[in-house]
mmCIF file of C-alpha atoms in Angstrom:
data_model
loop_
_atom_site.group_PDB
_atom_site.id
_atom_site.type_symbol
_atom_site.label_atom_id
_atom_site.label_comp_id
_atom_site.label_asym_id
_atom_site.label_seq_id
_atom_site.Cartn_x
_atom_site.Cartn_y
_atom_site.Cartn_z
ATOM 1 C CA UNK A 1 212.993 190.105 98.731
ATOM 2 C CA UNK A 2 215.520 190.855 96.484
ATOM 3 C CA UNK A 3 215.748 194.453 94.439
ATOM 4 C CA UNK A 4 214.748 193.226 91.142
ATOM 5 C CA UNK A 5 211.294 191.362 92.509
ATOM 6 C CA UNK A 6 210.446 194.438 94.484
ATOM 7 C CA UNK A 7 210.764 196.435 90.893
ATOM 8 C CA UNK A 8 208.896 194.085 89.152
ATOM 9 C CA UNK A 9 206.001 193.778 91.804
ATOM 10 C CA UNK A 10 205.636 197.523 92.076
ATOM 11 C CA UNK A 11 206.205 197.700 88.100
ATOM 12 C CA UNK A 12 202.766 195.174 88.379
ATOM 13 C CA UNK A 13 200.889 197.429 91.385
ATOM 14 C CA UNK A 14 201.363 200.596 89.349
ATOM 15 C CA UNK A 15 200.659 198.690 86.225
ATOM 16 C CA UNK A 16 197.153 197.683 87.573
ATOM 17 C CA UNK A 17 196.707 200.723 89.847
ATOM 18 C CA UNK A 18 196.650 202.087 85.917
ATOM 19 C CA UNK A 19 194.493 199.770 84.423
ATOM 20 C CA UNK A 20 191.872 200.180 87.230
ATOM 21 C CA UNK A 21 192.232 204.351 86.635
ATOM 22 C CA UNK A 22 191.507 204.191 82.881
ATOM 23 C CA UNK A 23 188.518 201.539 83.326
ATOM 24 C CA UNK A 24 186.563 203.539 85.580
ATOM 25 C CA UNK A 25 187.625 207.447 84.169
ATOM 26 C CA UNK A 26 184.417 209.080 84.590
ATOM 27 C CA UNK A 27 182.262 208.294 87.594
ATOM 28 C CA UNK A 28 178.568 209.490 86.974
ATOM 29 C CA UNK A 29 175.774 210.043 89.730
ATOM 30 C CA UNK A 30 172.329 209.239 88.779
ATOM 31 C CA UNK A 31 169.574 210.677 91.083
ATOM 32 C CA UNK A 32 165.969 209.692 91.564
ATOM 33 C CA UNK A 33 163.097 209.692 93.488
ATOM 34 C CA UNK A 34 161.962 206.271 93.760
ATOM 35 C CA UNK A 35 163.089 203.031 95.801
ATOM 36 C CA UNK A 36 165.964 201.377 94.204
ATOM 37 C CA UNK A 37 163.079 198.142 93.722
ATOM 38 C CA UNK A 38 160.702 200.101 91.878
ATOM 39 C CA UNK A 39 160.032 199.080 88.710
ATOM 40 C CA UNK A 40 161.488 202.408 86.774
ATOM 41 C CA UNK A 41 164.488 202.134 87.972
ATOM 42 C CA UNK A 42 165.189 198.340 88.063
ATOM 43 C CA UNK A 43 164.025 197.379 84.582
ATOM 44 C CA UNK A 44 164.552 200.939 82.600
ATOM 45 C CA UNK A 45 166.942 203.314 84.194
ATOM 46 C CA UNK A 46 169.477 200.251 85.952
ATOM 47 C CA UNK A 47 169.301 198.798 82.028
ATOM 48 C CA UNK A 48 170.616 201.797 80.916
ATOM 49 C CA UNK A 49 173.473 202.364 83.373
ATOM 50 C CA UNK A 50 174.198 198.967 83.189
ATOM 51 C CA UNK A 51 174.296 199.068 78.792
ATOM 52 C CA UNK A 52 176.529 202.200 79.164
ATOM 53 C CA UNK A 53 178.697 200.637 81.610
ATOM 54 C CA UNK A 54 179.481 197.649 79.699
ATOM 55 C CA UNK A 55 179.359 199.590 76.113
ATOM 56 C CA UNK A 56 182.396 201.702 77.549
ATOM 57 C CA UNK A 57 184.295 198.618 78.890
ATOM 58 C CA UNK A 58 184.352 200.114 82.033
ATOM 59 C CA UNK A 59 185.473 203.665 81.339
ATOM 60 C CA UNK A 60 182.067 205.000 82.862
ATOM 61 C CA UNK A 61 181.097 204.207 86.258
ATOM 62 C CA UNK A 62 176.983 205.032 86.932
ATOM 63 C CA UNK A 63 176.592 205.930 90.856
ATOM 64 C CA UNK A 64 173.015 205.020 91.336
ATOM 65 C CA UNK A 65 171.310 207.404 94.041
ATOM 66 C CA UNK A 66 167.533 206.573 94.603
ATOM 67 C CA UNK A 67 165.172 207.820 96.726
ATOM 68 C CA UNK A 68 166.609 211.470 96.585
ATOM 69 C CA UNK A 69 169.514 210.211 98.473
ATOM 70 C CA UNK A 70 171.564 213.007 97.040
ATOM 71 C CA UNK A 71 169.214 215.371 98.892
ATOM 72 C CA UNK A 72 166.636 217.458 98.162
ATOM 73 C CA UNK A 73 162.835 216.673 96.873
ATOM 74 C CA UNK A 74 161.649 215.324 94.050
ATOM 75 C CA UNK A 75 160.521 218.834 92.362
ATOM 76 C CA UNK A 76 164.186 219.755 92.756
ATOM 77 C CA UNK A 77 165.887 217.171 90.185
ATOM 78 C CA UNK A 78 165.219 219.283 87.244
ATOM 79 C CA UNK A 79 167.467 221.986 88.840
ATOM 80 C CA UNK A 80 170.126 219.360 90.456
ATOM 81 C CA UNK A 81 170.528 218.266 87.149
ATOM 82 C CA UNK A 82 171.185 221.774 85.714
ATOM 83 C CA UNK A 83 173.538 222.826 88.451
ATOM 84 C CA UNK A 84 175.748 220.087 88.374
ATOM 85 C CA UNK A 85 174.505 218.409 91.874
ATOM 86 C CA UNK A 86 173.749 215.261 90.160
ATOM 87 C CA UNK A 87 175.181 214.130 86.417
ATOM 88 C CA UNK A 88 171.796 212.695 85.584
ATOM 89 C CA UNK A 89 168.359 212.627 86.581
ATOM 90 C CA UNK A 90 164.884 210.692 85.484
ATOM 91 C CA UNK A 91 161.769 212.677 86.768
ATOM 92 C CA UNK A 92 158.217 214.058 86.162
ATOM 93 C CA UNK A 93 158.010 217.049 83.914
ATOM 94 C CA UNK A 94 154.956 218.034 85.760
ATOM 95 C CA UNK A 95 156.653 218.275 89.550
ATOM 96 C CA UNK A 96 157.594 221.753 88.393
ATOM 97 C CA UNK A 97 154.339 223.394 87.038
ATOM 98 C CA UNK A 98 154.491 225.372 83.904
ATOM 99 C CA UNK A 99 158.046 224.994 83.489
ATOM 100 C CA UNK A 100 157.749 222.792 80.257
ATOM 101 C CA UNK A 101 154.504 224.185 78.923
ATOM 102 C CA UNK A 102 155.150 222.005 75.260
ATOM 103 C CA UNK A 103 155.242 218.824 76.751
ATOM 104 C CA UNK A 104 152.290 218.977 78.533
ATOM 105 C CA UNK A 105 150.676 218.532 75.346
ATOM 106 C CA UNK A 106 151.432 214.546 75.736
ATOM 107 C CA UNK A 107 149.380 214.430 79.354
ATOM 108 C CA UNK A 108 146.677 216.260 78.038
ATOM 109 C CA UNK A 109 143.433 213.610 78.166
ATOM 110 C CA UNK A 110 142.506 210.709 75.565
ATOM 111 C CA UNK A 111 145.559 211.380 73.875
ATOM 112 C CA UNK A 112 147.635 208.632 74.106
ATOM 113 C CA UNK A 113 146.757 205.216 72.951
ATOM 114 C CA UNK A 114 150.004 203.482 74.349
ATOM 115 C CA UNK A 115 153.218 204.170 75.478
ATOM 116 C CA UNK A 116 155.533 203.251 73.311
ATOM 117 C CA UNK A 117 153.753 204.584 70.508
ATOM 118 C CA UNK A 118 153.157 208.141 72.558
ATOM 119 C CA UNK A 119 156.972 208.095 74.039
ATOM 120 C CA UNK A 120 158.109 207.713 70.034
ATOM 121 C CA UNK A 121 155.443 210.516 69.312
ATOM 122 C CA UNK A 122 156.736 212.662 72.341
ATOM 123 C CA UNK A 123 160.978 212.683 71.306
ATOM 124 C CA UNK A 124 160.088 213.555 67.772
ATOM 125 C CA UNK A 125 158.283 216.561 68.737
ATOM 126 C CA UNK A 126 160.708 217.256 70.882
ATOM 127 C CA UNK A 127 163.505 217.153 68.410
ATOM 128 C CA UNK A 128 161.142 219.193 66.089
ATOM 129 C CA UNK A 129 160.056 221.815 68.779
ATOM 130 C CA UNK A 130 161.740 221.533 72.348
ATOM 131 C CA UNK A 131 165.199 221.041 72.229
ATOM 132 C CA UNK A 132 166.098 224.267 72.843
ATOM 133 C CA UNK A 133 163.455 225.981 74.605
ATOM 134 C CA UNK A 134 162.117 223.665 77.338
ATOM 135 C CA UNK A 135 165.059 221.791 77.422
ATOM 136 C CA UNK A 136 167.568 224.172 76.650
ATOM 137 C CA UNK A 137 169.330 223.871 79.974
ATOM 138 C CA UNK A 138 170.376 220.095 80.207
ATOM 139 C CA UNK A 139 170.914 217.331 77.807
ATOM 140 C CA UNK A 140 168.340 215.207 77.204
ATOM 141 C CA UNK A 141 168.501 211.457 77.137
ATOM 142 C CA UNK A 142 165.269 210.271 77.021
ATOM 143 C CA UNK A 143 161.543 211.433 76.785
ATOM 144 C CA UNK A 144 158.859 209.196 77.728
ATOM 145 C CA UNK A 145 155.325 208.492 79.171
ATOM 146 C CA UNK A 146 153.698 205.623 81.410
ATOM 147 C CA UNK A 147 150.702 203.723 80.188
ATOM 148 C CA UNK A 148 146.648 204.228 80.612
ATOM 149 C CA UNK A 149 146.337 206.123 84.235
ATOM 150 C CA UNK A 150 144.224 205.016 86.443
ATOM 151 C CA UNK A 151 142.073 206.068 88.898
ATOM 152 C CA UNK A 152 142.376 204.628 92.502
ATOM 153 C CA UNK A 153 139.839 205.534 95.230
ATOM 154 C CA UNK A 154 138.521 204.342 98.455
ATOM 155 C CA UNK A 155 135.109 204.947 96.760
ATOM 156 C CA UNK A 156 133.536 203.549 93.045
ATOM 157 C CA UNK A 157 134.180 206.009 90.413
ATOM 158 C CA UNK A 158 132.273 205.107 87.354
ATOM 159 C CA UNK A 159 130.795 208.605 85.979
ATOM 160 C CA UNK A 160 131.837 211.828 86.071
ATOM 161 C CA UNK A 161 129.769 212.917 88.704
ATOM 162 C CA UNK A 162 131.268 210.147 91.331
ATOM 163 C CA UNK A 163 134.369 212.313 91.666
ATOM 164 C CA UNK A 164 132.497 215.212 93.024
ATOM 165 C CA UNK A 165 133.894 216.160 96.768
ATOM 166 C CA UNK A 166 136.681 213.417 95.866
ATOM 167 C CA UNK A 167 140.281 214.282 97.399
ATOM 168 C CA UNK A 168 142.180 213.380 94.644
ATOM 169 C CA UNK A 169 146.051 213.115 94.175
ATOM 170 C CA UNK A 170 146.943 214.622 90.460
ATOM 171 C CA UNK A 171 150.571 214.384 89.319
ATOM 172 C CA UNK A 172 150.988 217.665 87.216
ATOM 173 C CA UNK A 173 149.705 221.094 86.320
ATOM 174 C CA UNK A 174 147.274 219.243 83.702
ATOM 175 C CA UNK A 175 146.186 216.945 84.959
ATOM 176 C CA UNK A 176 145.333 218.813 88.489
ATOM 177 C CA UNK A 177 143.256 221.269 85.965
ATOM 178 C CA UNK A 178 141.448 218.227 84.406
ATOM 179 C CA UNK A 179 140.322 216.724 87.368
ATOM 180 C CA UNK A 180 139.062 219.821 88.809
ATOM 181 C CA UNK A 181 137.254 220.776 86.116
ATOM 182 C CA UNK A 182 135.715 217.418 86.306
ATOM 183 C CA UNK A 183 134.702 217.759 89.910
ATOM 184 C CA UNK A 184 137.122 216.516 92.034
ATOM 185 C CA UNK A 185 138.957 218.396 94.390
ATOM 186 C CA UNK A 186 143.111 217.660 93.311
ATOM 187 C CA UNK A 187 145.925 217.798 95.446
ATOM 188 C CA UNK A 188 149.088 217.975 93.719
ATOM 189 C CA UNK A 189 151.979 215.883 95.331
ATOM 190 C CA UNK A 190 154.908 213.714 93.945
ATOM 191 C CA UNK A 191 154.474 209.985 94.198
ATOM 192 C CA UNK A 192 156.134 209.269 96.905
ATOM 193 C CA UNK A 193 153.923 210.840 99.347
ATOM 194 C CA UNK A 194 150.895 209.198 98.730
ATOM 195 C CA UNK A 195 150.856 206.551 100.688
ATOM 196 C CA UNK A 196 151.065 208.666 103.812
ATOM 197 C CA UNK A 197 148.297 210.910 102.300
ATOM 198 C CA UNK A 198 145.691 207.943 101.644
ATOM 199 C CA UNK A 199 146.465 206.431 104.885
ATOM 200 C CA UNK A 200 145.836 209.500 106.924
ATOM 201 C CA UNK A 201 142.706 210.675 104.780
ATOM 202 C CA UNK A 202 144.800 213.980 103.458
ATOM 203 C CA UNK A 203 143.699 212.046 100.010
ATOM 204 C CA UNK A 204 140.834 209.790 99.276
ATOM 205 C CA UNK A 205 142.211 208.492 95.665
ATOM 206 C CA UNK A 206 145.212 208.739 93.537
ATOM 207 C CA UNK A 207 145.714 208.619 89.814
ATOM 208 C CA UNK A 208 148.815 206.410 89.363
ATOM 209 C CA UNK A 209 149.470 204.034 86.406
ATOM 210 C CA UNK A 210 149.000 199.988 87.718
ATOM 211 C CA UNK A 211 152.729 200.244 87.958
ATOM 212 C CA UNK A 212 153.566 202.178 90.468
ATOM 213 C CA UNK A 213 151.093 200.588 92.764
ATOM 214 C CA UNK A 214 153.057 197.442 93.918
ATOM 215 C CA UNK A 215 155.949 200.138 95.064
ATOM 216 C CA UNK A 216 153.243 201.893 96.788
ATOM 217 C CA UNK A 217 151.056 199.421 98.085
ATOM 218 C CA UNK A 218 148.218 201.343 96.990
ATOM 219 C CA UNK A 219 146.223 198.266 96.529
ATOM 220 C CA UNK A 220 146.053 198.359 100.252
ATOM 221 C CA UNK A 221 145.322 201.639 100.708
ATOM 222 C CA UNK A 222 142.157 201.917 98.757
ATOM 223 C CA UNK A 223 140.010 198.855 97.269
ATOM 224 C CA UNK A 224 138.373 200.713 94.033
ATOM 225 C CA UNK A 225 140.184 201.020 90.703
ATOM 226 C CA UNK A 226 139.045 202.812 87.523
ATOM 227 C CA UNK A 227 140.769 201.934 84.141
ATOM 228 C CA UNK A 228 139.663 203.642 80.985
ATOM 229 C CA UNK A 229 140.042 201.083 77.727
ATOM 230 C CA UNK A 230 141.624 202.342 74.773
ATOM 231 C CA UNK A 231 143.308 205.880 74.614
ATOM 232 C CA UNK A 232 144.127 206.492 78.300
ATOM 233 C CA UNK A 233 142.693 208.690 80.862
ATOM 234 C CA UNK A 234 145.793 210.846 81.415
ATOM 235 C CA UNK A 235 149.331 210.205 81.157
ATOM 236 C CA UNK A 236 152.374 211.282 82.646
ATOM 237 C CA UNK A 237 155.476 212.748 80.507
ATOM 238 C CA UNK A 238 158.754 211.535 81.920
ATOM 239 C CA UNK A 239 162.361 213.462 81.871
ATOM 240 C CA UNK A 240 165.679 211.687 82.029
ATOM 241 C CA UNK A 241 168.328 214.256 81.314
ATOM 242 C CA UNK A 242 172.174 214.771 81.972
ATOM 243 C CA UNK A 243 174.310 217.529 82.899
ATOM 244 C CA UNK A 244 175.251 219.623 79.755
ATOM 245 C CA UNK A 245 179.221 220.452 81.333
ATOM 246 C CA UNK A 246 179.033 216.747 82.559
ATOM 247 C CA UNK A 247 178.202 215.179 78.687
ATOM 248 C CA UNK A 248 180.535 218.286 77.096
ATOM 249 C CA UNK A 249 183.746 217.031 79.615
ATOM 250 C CA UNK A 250 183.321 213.573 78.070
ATOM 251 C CA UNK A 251 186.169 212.432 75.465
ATOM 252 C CA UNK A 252 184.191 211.823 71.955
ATOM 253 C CA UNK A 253 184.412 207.894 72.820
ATOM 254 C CA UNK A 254 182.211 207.965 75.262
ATOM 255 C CA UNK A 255 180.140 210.835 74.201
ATOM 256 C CA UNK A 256 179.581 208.483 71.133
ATOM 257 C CA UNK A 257 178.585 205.991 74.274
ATOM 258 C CA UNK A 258 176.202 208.143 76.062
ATOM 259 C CA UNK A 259 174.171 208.878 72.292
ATOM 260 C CA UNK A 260 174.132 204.914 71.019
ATOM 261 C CA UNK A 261 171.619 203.949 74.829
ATOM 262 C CA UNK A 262 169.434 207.649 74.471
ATOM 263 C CA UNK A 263 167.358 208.874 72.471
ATOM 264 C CA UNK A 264 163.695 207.708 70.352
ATOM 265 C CA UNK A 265 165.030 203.825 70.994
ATOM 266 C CA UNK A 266 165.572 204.120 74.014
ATOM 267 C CA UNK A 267 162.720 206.161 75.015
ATOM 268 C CA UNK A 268 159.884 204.029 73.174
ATOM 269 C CA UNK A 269 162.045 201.342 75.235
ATOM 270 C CA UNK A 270 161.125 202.969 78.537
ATOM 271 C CA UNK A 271 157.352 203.905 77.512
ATOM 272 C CA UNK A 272 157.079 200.482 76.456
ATOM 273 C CA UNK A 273 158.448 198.569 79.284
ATOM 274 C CA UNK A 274 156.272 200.659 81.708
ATOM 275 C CA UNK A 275 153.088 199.809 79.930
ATOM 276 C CA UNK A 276 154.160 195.903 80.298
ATOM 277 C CA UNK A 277 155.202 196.532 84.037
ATOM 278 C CA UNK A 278 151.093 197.526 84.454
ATOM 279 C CA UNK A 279 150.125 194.020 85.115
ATOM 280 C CA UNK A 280 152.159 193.214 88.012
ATOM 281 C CA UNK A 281 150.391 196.085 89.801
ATOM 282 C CA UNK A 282 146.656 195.092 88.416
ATOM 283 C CA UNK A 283 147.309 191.263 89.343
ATOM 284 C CA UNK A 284 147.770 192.743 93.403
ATOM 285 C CA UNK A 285 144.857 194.090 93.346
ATOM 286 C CA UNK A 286 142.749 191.246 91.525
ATOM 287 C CA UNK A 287 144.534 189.536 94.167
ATOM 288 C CA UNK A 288 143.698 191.290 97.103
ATOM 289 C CA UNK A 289 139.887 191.038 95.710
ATOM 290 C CA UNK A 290 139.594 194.962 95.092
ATOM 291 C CA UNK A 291 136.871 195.923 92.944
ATOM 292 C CA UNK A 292 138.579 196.779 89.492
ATOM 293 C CA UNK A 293 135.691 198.798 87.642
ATOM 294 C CA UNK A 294 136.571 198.904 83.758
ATOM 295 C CA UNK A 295 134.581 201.178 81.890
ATOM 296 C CA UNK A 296 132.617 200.198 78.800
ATOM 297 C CA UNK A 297 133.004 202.270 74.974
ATOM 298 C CA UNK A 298 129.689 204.708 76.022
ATOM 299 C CA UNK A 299 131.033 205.583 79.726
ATOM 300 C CA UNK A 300 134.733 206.335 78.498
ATOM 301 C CA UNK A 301 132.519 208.609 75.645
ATOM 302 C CA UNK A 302 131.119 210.160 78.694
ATOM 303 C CA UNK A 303 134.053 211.157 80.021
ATOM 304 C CA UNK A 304 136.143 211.904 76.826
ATOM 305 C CA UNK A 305 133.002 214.569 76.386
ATOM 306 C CA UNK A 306 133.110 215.832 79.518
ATOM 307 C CA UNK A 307 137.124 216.149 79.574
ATOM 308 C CA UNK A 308 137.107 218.134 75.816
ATOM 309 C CA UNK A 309 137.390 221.922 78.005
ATOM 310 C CA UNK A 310 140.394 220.431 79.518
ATOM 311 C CA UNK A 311 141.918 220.292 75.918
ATOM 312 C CA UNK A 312 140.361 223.323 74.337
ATOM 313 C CA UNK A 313 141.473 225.702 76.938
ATOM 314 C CA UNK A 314 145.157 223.915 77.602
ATOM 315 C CA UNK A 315 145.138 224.704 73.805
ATOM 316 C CA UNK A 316 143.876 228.130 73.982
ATOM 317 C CA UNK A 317 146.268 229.276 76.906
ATOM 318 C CA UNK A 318 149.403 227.874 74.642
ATOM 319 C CA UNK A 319 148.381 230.126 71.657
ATOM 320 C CA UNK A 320 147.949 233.099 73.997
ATOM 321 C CA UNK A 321 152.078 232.828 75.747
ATOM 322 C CA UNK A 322 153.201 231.803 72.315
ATOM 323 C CA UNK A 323 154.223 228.618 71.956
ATOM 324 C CA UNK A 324 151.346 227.589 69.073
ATOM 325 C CA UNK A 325 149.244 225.059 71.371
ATOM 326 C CA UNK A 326 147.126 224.418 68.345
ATOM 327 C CA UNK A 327 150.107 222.910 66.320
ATOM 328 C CA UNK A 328 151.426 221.446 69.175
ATOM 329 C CA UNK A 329 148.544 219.105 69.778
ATOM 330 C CA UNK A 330 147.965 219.185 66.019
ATOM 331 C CA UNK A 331 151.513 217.674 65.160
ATOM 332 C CA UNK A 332 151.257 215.495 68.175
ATOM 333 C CA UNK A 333 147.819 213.599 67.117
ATOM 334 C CA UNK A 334 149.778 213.310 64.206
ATOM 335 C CA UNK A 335 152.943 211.679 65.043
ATOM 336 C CA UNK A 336 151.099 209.162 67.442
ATOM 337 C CA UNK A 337 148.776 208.341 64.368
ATOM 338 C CA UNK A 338 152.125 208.132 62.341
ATOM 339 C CA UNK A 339 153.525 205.633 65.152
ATOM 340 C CA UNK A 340 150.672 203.410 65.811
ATOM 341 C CA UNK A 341 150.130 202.535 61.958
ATOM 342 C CA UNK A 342 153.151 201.385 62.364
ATOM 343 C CA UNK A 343 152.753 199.386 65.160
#
């Protein structure tokens, strides 16, 4: 080979070695709890790693890291995110008790009418109230909740009464306190543990949205299912966040990047495409010819009746550390009015 090829092939190597370097210059990793073929992270959190990768020709790189594979448990992402042991995380508000107390106002009971509508309702006030108290330590990308929760139980729950002696899984600080005040006793556990907690009796119900129970299998598990028409049961408020130093170390480009896929868009995208992912779920169990019990306008009234403490004292315990519970709920009744007239 003679000297000028070899200077023009290793002119080419370090040309591409170059081009490769500046299309992937910032490598981020994205941590969750859930199997990489759950339905959060293939159709909302893969969409947006996949619209950020593209938007910044290649610049960003998304590391994808389900499951926890980055270590730790799933009530541990809020502080992984803050310390820098993963660039971005998506998890439940509620898997660290108290520690958002404003947000809880979106899983309080018979609150939210639908997701997309509630997840639009739940940014704004954040914007307007949370950006930097509760979420003062990270950078959040988007705020969102799942659709109408449901209850599922190896027994029939119709009224209030049926969930008296029931072992039942509750997601977060409120909604643990609503279903004990309603009778049940409530075990609080992430999601991922509750198929090993129905199967060896630890649990005799969960209260899961219809799409998380394909993941699950739930539909296995237990062969009664309680859905609540019109303004759901319970919800669940969602975080996805990002490292503050990891979003500050970003050039402006791709800052700009980052901002154009978060946000309200995004996050009535999430909240929306949740909701939709429901059916799968409900079709399994149709399938598997469980009993799906759905409640008529005078039971829910029941139950919205009996659940009313639930709200009054959530309220009441806000006002009393300070952070105005009664506008809170106030402004967020309002905002989801706001966003389903315009729905």
């Amino acid at each position: 080979m003679t000297t000028t090829r070899r200077t023009v092939l290793g002119a080419m190597a370090a040309a591409c070695i170059a081009t490769t370097a500046a299309a992937q210059e910032v490598t981020l990793r994205l941590h969750q709890f859930l199997p990489a073929q759950s339905t959060v992270p293939t159709n909302i959190l893969d969409v947006w790693a996949d619209k950020v990768e593209a938007d910044s020709d290649g610049r960003i790189k998304i590391d994808r890291f389900p499951s926890m594979q980055l270590g730790g448990t799933p009530p541990q992402l809020i502080d992984q995110v803050i310390d820098g042991v993963a660039d971005i995380v998506w998890t439940v508000a509620g898997y660290t008790p108290g520690r958002f107390p404003q947000l809880e106002v979106f899983e309080l009971p018979f609150l939210s009418p639908d997701a997309e509508v509630t997840s639009r309702a739940y940014w704004e006030l954040a914007e307007a109230r949370m950006m930097d108290t509760d979420f003062a330590d990270f950078k959040p990308l988007a705020l969102w909740v799942h659709g109408p929760g449901v209850i599922h139980a190896n027994r029939p729950v119709t009224d209030v009464a049926d969930l008296r002696g029931l072992k039942l899984r509750a997601p977060s600080r409120t909604t643990t306190t609503l279903f004990t005040e309603l009778g049940a006793t409530s075990v609080g556990m992430p999601v991922p543990a509750v198929p090993d907690a129905l199967s060896r009796g630890v649990i005799d119900g969960a209260v899961i949205p219809w799409e998380v129970v394909p993941s699950l299998k739930v539909q296995e598990l237990v062969t009664y299912h309680t859905e609540f028409p019109g303004d759901a049961l319970y919800t669940l408020a969602f975080i996805f966040a990002m490292n503050q130093d990891a979003y500050d170390a970003l050039p402006s480009d791709l800052q700009a990047v980052i901002d154009a896929n978060s946000g309200l868009e995004f996050s009535a995208f999430a909240g929306r495409t949740q909701q939709n992912d429901d059916v799968a779920g409900r079709a399994l169990a149709d399938a598997r010819g469980n009993t799906i019990i759905t409640l008529d306008e005078t039971q829910v009234a029941a139950w919205r009746d009996a659940s009313q403490p639930t709200i009054q004292n959530w309220i009441a315990e806000a006002d009393a550390a300070g952070i105005d519970g009664t506008g809170l709920y106030d402004d967020a009744r309002a905002l989801i009015a706001k966003h389903s007239a315009g729905n």
